[in-house]
PDB file of C-alpha atoms in Angstrom:
ATOM      1  CA  GLY A   4     -74.186  40.756  17.330  1.00 83.00           C
ATOM      2  CA  ASP A   5     -70.577  41.566  17.334  1.00 89.00           C
ATOM      3  CA  SER A   6     -69.023  42.996  14.164  1.00 93.00           C
ATOM      4  CA  VAL A   7     -65.701  44.595  12.953  1.00 96.00           C
ATOM      5  CA  THR A   8     -65.451  47.071  10.113  1.00 96.00           C
ATOM      6  CA  GLN A   9     -62.229  47.790   8.309  1.00 94.00           C
ATOM      7  CA  MET A  10     -61.483  50.446   5.640  1.00 87.00           C
ATOM      8  CA  GLU A  11     -61.723  49.256   2.091  1.00 84.00           C
ATOM      9  CA  GLY A  12     -58.471  48.184   0.340  1.00 86.00           C
ATOM     10  CA  PRO A  13     -56.178  47.532  -1.177  1.00 94.00           C
ATOM     11  CA  VAL A  14     -53.617  50.002   0.087  1.00 95.00           C
ATOM     12  CA  THR A  15     -50.302  50.749  -1.825  1.00 97.00           C
ATOM     13  CA  LEU A  16     -47.603  52.884  -0.193  1.00 97.00           C
ATOM     14  CA  SER A  17     -44.117  53.731  -0.921  1.00 97.00           C
ATOM     15  CA  GLU A  18     -41.348  52.603   1.494  1.00 97.00           C
ATOM     16  CA  GLU A  19     -41.085  54.855   4.612  1.00 96.00           C
ATOM     17  CA  ALA A  20     -44.523  56.230   4.216  1.00 97.00           C
ATOM     18  CA  PHE A  21     -46.988  56.580   7.236  1.00 97.00           C
ATOM     19  CA  LEU A  22     -49.588  53.896   7.530  1.00 97.00           C
ATOM     20  CA  THR A  23     -52.992  54.128   9.029  1.00 97.00           C
ATOM     21  CA  ILE A  24     -55.603  51.307   8.730  1.00 97.00           C
ATOM     22  CA  ASN A  25     -58.900  52.149  10.221  1.00 97.00           C
ATOM     23  CA  CYS A  26     -60.860  49.684  12.247  1.00 97.00           C
ATOM     24  CA  THR A  27     -64.221  50.222  14.202  1.00 97.00           C
ATOM     25  CA  TYR A  28     -66.191  47.680  16.123  1.00 96.00           C
ATOM     26  CA  THR A  29     -69.546  46.794  17.653  1.00 95.00           C
ATOM     27  CA  ALA A  30     -69.799  44.577  20.626  1.00 91.00           C
ATOM     28  CA  THR A  31     -71.715  43.947  23.840  1.00 83.00           C
ATOM     29  CA  GLY A  32     -69.534  44.253  26.850  1.00 79.00           C
ATOM     30  CA  TYR A  33     -65.839  44.930  26.798  1.00 83.00           C
ATOM     31  CA  PRO A  34     -64.114  43.157  24.141  1.00 91.00           C
ATOM     32  CA  SER A  35     -60.382  42.463  23.692  1.00 91.00           C
ATOM     33  CA  LEU A  36     -59.078  43.843  20.362  1.00 94.00           C
ATOM     34  CA  PHE A  37     -56.532  42.397  17.910  1.00 95.00           C
ATOM     35  CA  TRP A  38     -54.629  42.983  14.757  1.00 97.00           C
ATOM     36  CA  TYR A  39     -53.580  39.806  12.876  1.00 96.00           C
ATOM     37  CA  VAL A  40     -51.362  39.826   9.918  1.00 96.00           C
ATOM     38  CA  GLN A  41     -51.079  37.248   7.006  1.00 94.00           C
ATOM     39  CA  TYR A  42     -47.758  37.437   5.100  1.00 94.00           C
ATOM     40  CA  PRO A  43     -47.832  35.958   1.604  1.00 90.00           C
ATOM     41  CA  GLY A  44     -47.734  32.117   1.823  1.00 85.00           C
ATOM     42  CA  GLU A  45     -47.936  32.028   5.537  1.00 87.00           C
ATOM     43  CA  GLY A  46     -50.660  31.615   8.225  1.00 87.00           C
ATOM     44  CA  LEU A  47     -52.374  34.237  10.357  1.00 92.00           C
ATOM     45  CA  GLN A  48     -50.085  35.670  12.980  1.00 93.00           C
ATOM     46  CA  LEU A  49     -50.993  37.878  15.973  1.00 94.00           C
ATOM     47  CA  LEU A  50     -49.506  41.335  15.400  1.00 97.00           C
ATOM     48  CA  LEU A  51     -50.737  43.125  18.574  1.00 96.00           C
ATOM     49  CA  LYS A  52     -53.623  43.312  20.955  1.00 94.00           C
ATOM     50  CA  ALA A  53     -55.222  45.448  23.636  1.00 94.00           C
ATOM     51  CA  THR A  54     -57.470  44.119  26.406  1.00 90.00           C
ATOM     52  CA  LYS A  55     -58.981  47.246  27.889  1.00 89.00           C
ATOM     53  CA  ALA A  56     -59.901  50.777  26.974  1.00 92.00           C
ATOM     54  CA  ASP A  57     -56.932  53.198  26.490  1.00 94.00           C
ATOM     55  CA  ASP A  58     -54.462  50.252  26.199  1.00 94.00           C
ATOM     56  CA  LYS A  59     -51.988  50.603  23.477  1.00 97.00           C
ATOM     57  CA  GLY A  60     -50.791  47.427  21.766  1.00 96.00           C
ATOM     58  CA  SER A  61     -47.428  47.692  19.903  1.00 97.00           C
ATOM     59  CA  ASN A  62     -45.247  45.240  17.917  1.00 97.00           C
ATOM     60  CA  LYS A  63     -42.677  45.610  15.040  1.00 96.00           C
ATOM     61  CA  GLY A  64     -43.118  49.335  14.879  1.00 97.00           C
ATOM     62  CA  PHE A  65     -47.004  49.038  14.636  1.00 98.00           C
ATOM     63  CA  GLU A  66     -49.242  50.495  17.202  1.00 98.00           C
ATOM     64  CA  ALA A  67     -52.977  50.576  17.875  1.00 98.00           C
ATOM     65  CA  THR A  68     -54.833  52.201  20.877  1.00 98.00           C
ATOM     66  CA  TYR A  69     -58.097  50.876  22.138  1.00 96.00           C
ATOM     67  CA  ARG A  70     -60.608  53.737  22.041  1.00 96.00           C
ATOM     68  CA  LYS A  71     -63.862  52.957  23.744  1.00 93.00           C
ATOM     69  CA  GLU A  72     -65.406  56.422  23.230  1.00 94.00           C
ATOM     70  CA  THR A  73     -65.032  56.009  19.285  1.00 95.00           C
ATOM     71  CA  THR A  74     -65.172  52.046  19.333  1.00 96.00           C
ATOM     72  CA  SER A  75     -62.057  52.203  17.248  1.00 97.00           C
ATOM     73  CA  PHE A  76     -58.760  50.298  17.027  1.00 98.00           C
ATOM     74  CA  HIS A  77     -56.887  51.924  14.166  1.00 98.00           C
ATOM     75  CA  LEU A  78     -53.426  50.499  13.158  1.00 98.00           C
ATOM     76  CA  GLU A  79     -50.534  52.854  12.585  1.00 98.00           C
ATOM     77  CA  LYS A  80     -46.928  52.725  11.608  1.00 98.00           C
ATOM     78  CA  GLY A  81     -44.708  55.540  11.168  1.00 97.00           C
ATOM     79  CA  SER A  82     -42.438  54.137   8.326  1.00 96.00           C
ATOM     80  CA  VAL A  83     -43.441  51.093   6.426  1.00 97.00           C
ATOM     81  CA  GLN A  84     -41.072  48.705   4.835  1.00 97.00           C
ATOM     82  CA  VAL A  85     -41.384  46.447   1.796  1.00 97.00           C
ATOM     83  CA  SER A  86     -41.511  43.376   4.231  1.00 96.00           C
ATOM     84  CA  ASP A  87     -44.783  44.824   5.824  1.00 97.00           C
ATOM     85  CA  SER A  88     -46.610  43.866   2.626  1.00 97.00           C
ATOM     86  CA  ALA A  89     -49.325  41.530   3.934  1.00 97.00           C
ATOM     87  CA  VAL A  90     -53.040  41.261   4.593  1.00 95.00           C
ATOM     88  CA  TYR A  91     -54.050  42.822   7.831  1.00 97.00           C
ATOM     89  CA  PHE A  92     -57.170  41.734   9.831  1.00 96.00           C
ATOM     90  CA  CYS A  93     -58.737  43.587  12.784  1.00 97.00           C
ATOM     91  CA  ALA A  94     -60.601  41.296  15.244  1.00 95.00           C
ATOM     92  CA  LEU A  95     -62.330  41.220  18.561  1.00 93.00           C
ATOM     93  CA  SER A  96     -63.051  38.661  21.241  1.00 90.00           C
ATOM     94  CA  ASP A  97     -66.012  39.488  23.531  1.00 81.00           C
ATOM     95  CA  HIS A  98     -65.328  36.661  26.009  1.00 70.00           C
ATOM     96  CA  THR A  99     -68.936  35.559  26.089  1.00 64.00           C
ATOM     97  CA  GLY A 100     -68.710  32.478  28.431  1.00 65.00           C
ATOM     98  CA  ALA A 101     -65.453  30.420  27.928  1.00 68.00           C
ATOM     99  CA  ASN A 102     -65.436  30.789  24.180  1.00 75.00           C
ATOM    100  CA  SER A 103     -63.053  33.491  23.160  1.00 83.00           C
ATOM    101  CA  LYS A 104     -63.913  33.171  19.533  1.00 89.00           C
ATOM    102  CA  LEU A 105     -62.601  35.885  17.196  1.00 92.00           C
ATOM    103  CA  THR A 106     -64.819  38.143  15.078  1.00 93.00           C
ATOM    104  CA  PHE A 107     -62.794  39.420  12.167  1.00 95.00           C
ATOM    105  CA  GLY A 108     -63.082  42.365   9.776  1.00 95.00           C
ATOM    106  CA  LYS A 109     -62.689  41.650   5.980  1.00 92.00           C
ATOM    107  CA  GLY A 110     -58.982  42.338   5.965  1.00 94.00           C
ATOM    108  CA  ILE A 111     -57.049  44.803   3.933  1.00 95.00           C
ATOM    109  CA  THR A 112     -54.112  44.076   1.548  1.00 95.00           C
ATOM    110  CA  LEU A 113     -51.140  46.386   1.970  1.00 97.00           C
ATOM    111  CA  SER A 114     -48.448  46.549  -0.662  1.00 97.00           C
ATOM    112  CA  VAL A 115     -45.346  48.627  -0.045  1.00 97.00           C
ATOM    113  CA  ARG A 116     -43.167  49.694  -2.983  1.00 96.00           C
ATOM    114  CA  PRO A 117     -39.470  50.078  -2.744  1.00 95.00           C
TER     115      PRO A 117
ATOM    116  CA  GLY B  29     -41.816  23.821  19.145  1.00 56.00           C
ATOM    117  CA  ALA B  30     -44.164  22.768  16.424  1.00 81.00           C
ATOM    118  CA  GLY B  31     -47.053  24.964  15.459  1.00 91.00           C
ATOM    119  CA  VAL B  32     -50.630  24.113  14.506  1.00 94.00           C
ATOM    120  CA  SER B  33     -50.533  21.805  11.592  1.00 95.00           C
ATOM    121  CA  GLN B  34     -53.289  21.037   9.123  1.00 96.00           C
ATOM    122  CA  SER B  35     -53.860  18.431   6.423  1.00 96.00           C
ATOM    123  CA  PRO B  36     -54.338  18.315   3.473  1.00 97.00           C
ATOM    124  CA  SER B  37     -53.098  21.616   2.518  1.00 95.00           C
ATOM    125  CA  ASN B  38     -55.177  21.505  -0.623  1.00 97.00           C
ATOM    126  CA  LYS B  39     -58.357  19.353  -1.323  1.00 97.00           C
ATOM    127  CA  VAL B  40     -60.252  19.373  -4.635  1.00 98.00           C
ATOM    128  CA  THR B  41     -63.486  17.448  -4.609  1.00 97.00           C
ATOM    129  CA  GLU B  42     -66.709  17.031  -6.521  1.00 97.00           C
ATOM    130  CA  LYS B  43     -69.890  18.291  -5.484  1.00 97.00           C
ATOM    131  CA  GLY B  44     -71.842  15.868  -3.322  1.00 97.00           C
ATOM    132  CA  LYS B  45     -68.734  14.111  -1.950  1.00 98.00           C
ATOM    133  CA  ASP B  46     -67.825  14.105   1.667  1.00 98.00           C
ATOM    134  CA  VAL B  47     -64.481  15.517   2.888  1.00 98.00           C
ATOM    135  CA  GLU B  48     -62.410  15.364   6.044  1.00 98.00           C
ATOM    136  CA  LEU B  49     -60.048  18.034   7.278  1.00 98.00           C
ATOM    137  CA  ARG B  50     -57.518  17.473   9.967  1.00 97.00           C
ATOM    138  CA  CYS B  51     -55.974  19.784  12.621  1.00 97.00           C
ATOM    139  CA  ASP B  52     -53.128  18.960  15.021  1.00 96.00           C
ATOM    140  CA  PRO B  53     -53.095  21.694  17.707  1.00 95.00           C
ATOM    141  CA  ILE B  54     -50.006  22.785  19.672  1.00 94.00           C
ATOM    142  CA  SER B  55     -49.273  20.251  22.277  1.00 91.00           C
ATOM    143  CA  GLY B  56     -50.820  21.176  25.628  1.00 89.00           C
ATOM    144  CA  HIS B  57     -53.261  23.655  24.149  1.00 91.00           C
ATOM    145  CA  THR B  58     -56.745  23.006  25.558  1.00 89.00           C
ATOM    146  CA  ALA B  59     -58.672  25.140  23.278  1.00 91.00           C
ATOM    147  CA  LEU B  60     -59.224  24.583  19.545  1.00 95.00           C
ATOM    148  CA  TYR B  61     -61.102  26.674  17.078  1.00 96.00           C
ATOM    149  CA  TRP B  62     -62.188  26.180  13.413  1.00 97.00           C
ATOM    150  CA  TYR B  63     -62.647  29.182  11.139  1.00 97.00           C
ATOM    151  CA  ARG B  64     -63.549  29.537   7.520  1.00 96.00           C
ATOM    152  CA  GLN B  65     -61.860  32.139   5.190  1.00 93.00           C
ATOM    153  CA  SER B  66     -63.870  32.708   1.966  1.00 91.00           C
ATOM    154  CA  LEU B  67     -64.074  35.563  -0.582  1.00 82.00           C
ATOM    155  CA  GLY B  68     -67.521  36.502   0.052  1.00 73.00           C
ATOM    156  CA  GLN B  69     -67.643  36.168   3.868  1.00 75.00           C
ATOM    157  CA  GLY B  70     -64.232  36.773   5.148  1.00 84.00           C
ATOM    158  CA  LEU B  71     -63.141  35.018   8.250  1.00 92.00           C
ATOM    159  CA  GLU B  72     -65.893  33.229  10.118  1.00 94.00           C
ATOM    160  CA  PHE B  73     -65.931  31.270  13.271  1.00 95.00           C
ATOM    161  CA  LEU B  74     -67.229  27.723  12.910  1.00 97.00           C
ATOM    162  CA  ILE B  75     -66.724  25.724  16.142  1.00 96.00           C
ATOM    163  CA  TYR B  76     -64.981  25.790  19.427  1.00 93.00           C
ATOM    164  CA  PHE B  77     -63.517  22.908  21.657  1.00 92.00           C
ATOM    165  CA  GLN B  78     -62.409  23.334  25.233  1.00 89.00           C
ATOM    166  CA  GLY B  79     -61.005  20.324  27.085  1.00 83.00           C
ATOM    167  CA  ASN B  80     -63.835  17.901  27.731  1.00 82.00           C
ATOM    168  CA  SER B  81     -66.594  20.341  27.611  1.00 86.00           C
ATOM    169  CA  ALA B  82     -69.386  20.136  24.981  1.00 88.00           C
ATOM    170  CA  PRO B  83     -68.291  22.047  21.856  1.00 90.00           C
ATOM    171  CA  ASP B  84     -69.743  25.404  20.918  1.00 92.00           C
ATOM    172  CA  LYS B  85     -71.154  24.799  17.437  1.00 93.00           C
ATOM    173  CA  SER B  86     -73.042  28.009  16.956  1.00 92.00           C
ATOM    174  CA  GLY B  87     -70.908  28.970  13.860  1.00 93.00           C
ATOM    175  CA  LEU B  88     -71.562  25.851  11.859  1.00 96.00           C
ATOM    176  CA  PRO B  89     -73.365  27.006   8.703  1.00 94.00           C
ATOM    177  CA  SER B  90     -75.536  23.845   8.108  1.00 95.00           C
ATOM    178  CA  ASP B  91     -76.006  20.332   9.419  1.00 96.00           C
ATOM    179  CA  ARG B  92     -73.702  19.132   6.691  1.00 98.00           C
ATOM    180  CA  PHE B  93     -70.876  20.370   8.833  1.00 97.00           C
ATOM    181  CA  SER B  94     -69.622  18.525  11.858  1.00 96.00           C
ATOM    182  CA  ALA B  95     -66.369  18.206  13.926  1.00 96.00           C
ATOM    183  CA  GLU B  96     -64.932  16.136  16.653  1.00 95.00           C
ATOM    184  CA  ARG B  97     -61.828  16.321  18.800  1.00 94.00           C
ATOM    185  CA  THR B  98     -60.406  13.029  19.951  1.00 84.00           C
ATOM    186  CA  GLY B  99     -58.601  12.768  23.197  1.00 81.00           C
ATOM    187  CA  GLY B 100     -58.504  16.508  23.595  1.00 77.00           C
ATOM    188  CA  SER B 101     -55.935  16.766  20.807  1.00 90.00           C
ATOM    189  CA  VAL B 102     -56.381  16.125  17.125  1.00 95.00           C
ATOM    190  CA  SER B 103     -59.653  17.632  15.518  1.00 97.00           C
ATOM    191  CA  THR B 104     -61.341  16.548  12.329  1.00 97.00           C
ATOM    192  CA  LEU B 105     -63.790  18.814  10.467  1.00 98.00           C
ATOM    193  CA  THR B 106     -66.256  16.915   8.259  1.00 98.00           C
ATOM    194  CA  ILE B 107     -68.307  18.294   5.491  1.00 98.00           C
ATOM    195  CA  GLN B 108     -70.952  15.928   3.984  1.00 98.00           C
ATOM    196  CA  ARG B 109     -72.390  16.345   0.536  1.00 98.00           C
ATOM    197  CA  THR B 110     -70.142  19.124  -0.313  1.00 98.00           C
ATOM    198  CA  GLN B 111     -71.519  22.124  -2.268  1.00 97.00           C
ATOM    199  CA  GLN B 112     -69.683  24.711  -4.340  1.00 96.00           C
ATOM    200  CA  GLU B 113     -70.312  27.424  -1.627  1.00 94.00           C
ATOM    201  CA  ASP B 114     -68.290  25.401   0.736  1.00 96.00           C
ATOM    202  CA  SER B 115     -65.106  26.254  -1.224  1.00 96.00           C
ATOM    203  CA  ALA B 116     -62.845  28.217   1.048  1.00 96.00           C
ATOM    204  CA  VAL B 117     -59.765  28.060   3.262  1.00 96.00           C
ATOM    205  CA  TYR B 118     -60.487  26.217   6.534  1.00 97.00           C
ATOM    206  CA  LEU B 119     -58.276  27.368   9.291  1.00 97.00           C
ATOM    207  CA  CYS B 120     -57.680  25.849  12.725  1.00 97.00           C
ATOM    208  CA  ALA B 121     -56.316  27.669  15.728  1.00 96.00           C
ATOM    209  CA  SER B 122     -55.327  26.578  19.202  1.00 94.00           C
ATOM    210  CA  SER B 123     -54.718  28.330  22.438  1.00 90.00           C
ATOM    211  CA  PHE B 124     -53.458  27.308  25.798  1.00 86.00           C
ATOM    212  CA  LEU B 125     -56.489  28.409  27.567  1.00 73.00           C
ATOM    213  CA  SER B 126     -59.645  30.125  26.203  1.00 61.00           C
ATOM    214  CA  THR B 127     -59.729  33.002  28.657  1.00 63.00           C
ATOM    215  CA  GLY B 128     -57.250  35.121  30.518  1.00 61.00           C
ATOM    216  CA  SER B 129     -53.772  36.105  29.526  1.00 57.00           C
ATOM    217  CA  ASN B 130     -52.891  32.745  27.907  1.00 56.00           C
ATOM    218  CA  ASN B 131     -55.696  32.783  25.347  1.00 76.00           C
ATOM    219  CA  GLU B 132     -53.680  33.938  22.229  1.00 85.00           C
ATOM    220  CA  GLN B 133     -54.848  31.884  19.319  1.00 90.00           C
ATOM    221  CA  PHE B 134     -52.160  30.232  17.065  1.00 92.00           C
ATOM    222  CA  PHE B 135     -53.333  29.582  13.641  1.00 94.00           C
ATOM    223  CA  GLY B 136     -52.433  26.757  11.253  1.00 94.00           C
ATOM    224  CA  PRO B 137     -51.696  27.269   7.513  1.00 93.00           C
ATOM    225  CA  GLY B 138     -55.219  26.295   6.526  1.00 95.00           C
ATOM    226  CA  THR B 139     -56.689  23.753   4.158  1.00 97.00           C
ATOM    227  CA  ARG B 140     -57.824  25.034   0.818  1.00 96.00           C
ATOM    228  CA  LEU B 141     -61.016  23.302  -0.280  1.00 97.00           C
ATOM    229  CA  THR B 142     -62.217  23.587  -3.824  1.00 97.00           C
ATOM    230  CA  VAL B 143     -65.601  21.948  -4.746  1.00 97.00           C
ATOM    231  CA  LEU B 144     -66.052  21.499  -8.465  1.00 96.00           C
TER     232      LEU B 144
END
């Protein structure tokens, strides 16, 4: 079945540091890939997505590139801010039939120090 | 406009009791999903509704779990004879469509269920 593997956390960085959060996936077919973010006290929000190989999703300074050859969708940001402190989830949707259910990784907590 | 809303935000119940969790999707969204977020299992899909089609119940963990969606809008997730392992945050999401470019899922704030 489908699965998503994220690097273990938590991650603590200083403001303006470079961020990479690794994500790899296993899926049949050609899934869409997502990063969701959950800020403290808030619900899950879509951060960015990519729907086909070599697509790059980007939002709020975050980027991730859909790499079919390595089945990866690593999240990067060049300079993190305190406001980026949140839990980040990598997810996929394999579009089996009409159900675009999401399969999530376990999530990783990012804390950014001033 | 209003986002996905869920009620109650918190629910504490005793083992063996039944509970009902409610989800109000975004108006006009045809697809509705329930997920469960627990410490041991992460975020798991439970059930999916699309319009008037039969729901996809493949993620429900046991026959104690059921859900319905009345009138294509509000959905209720029912857990009968709750067990301690049912303790989790139950998330609802809706999307305009289930496929294509309008399939982004918008999540509600969740219901935190604690079974004592």
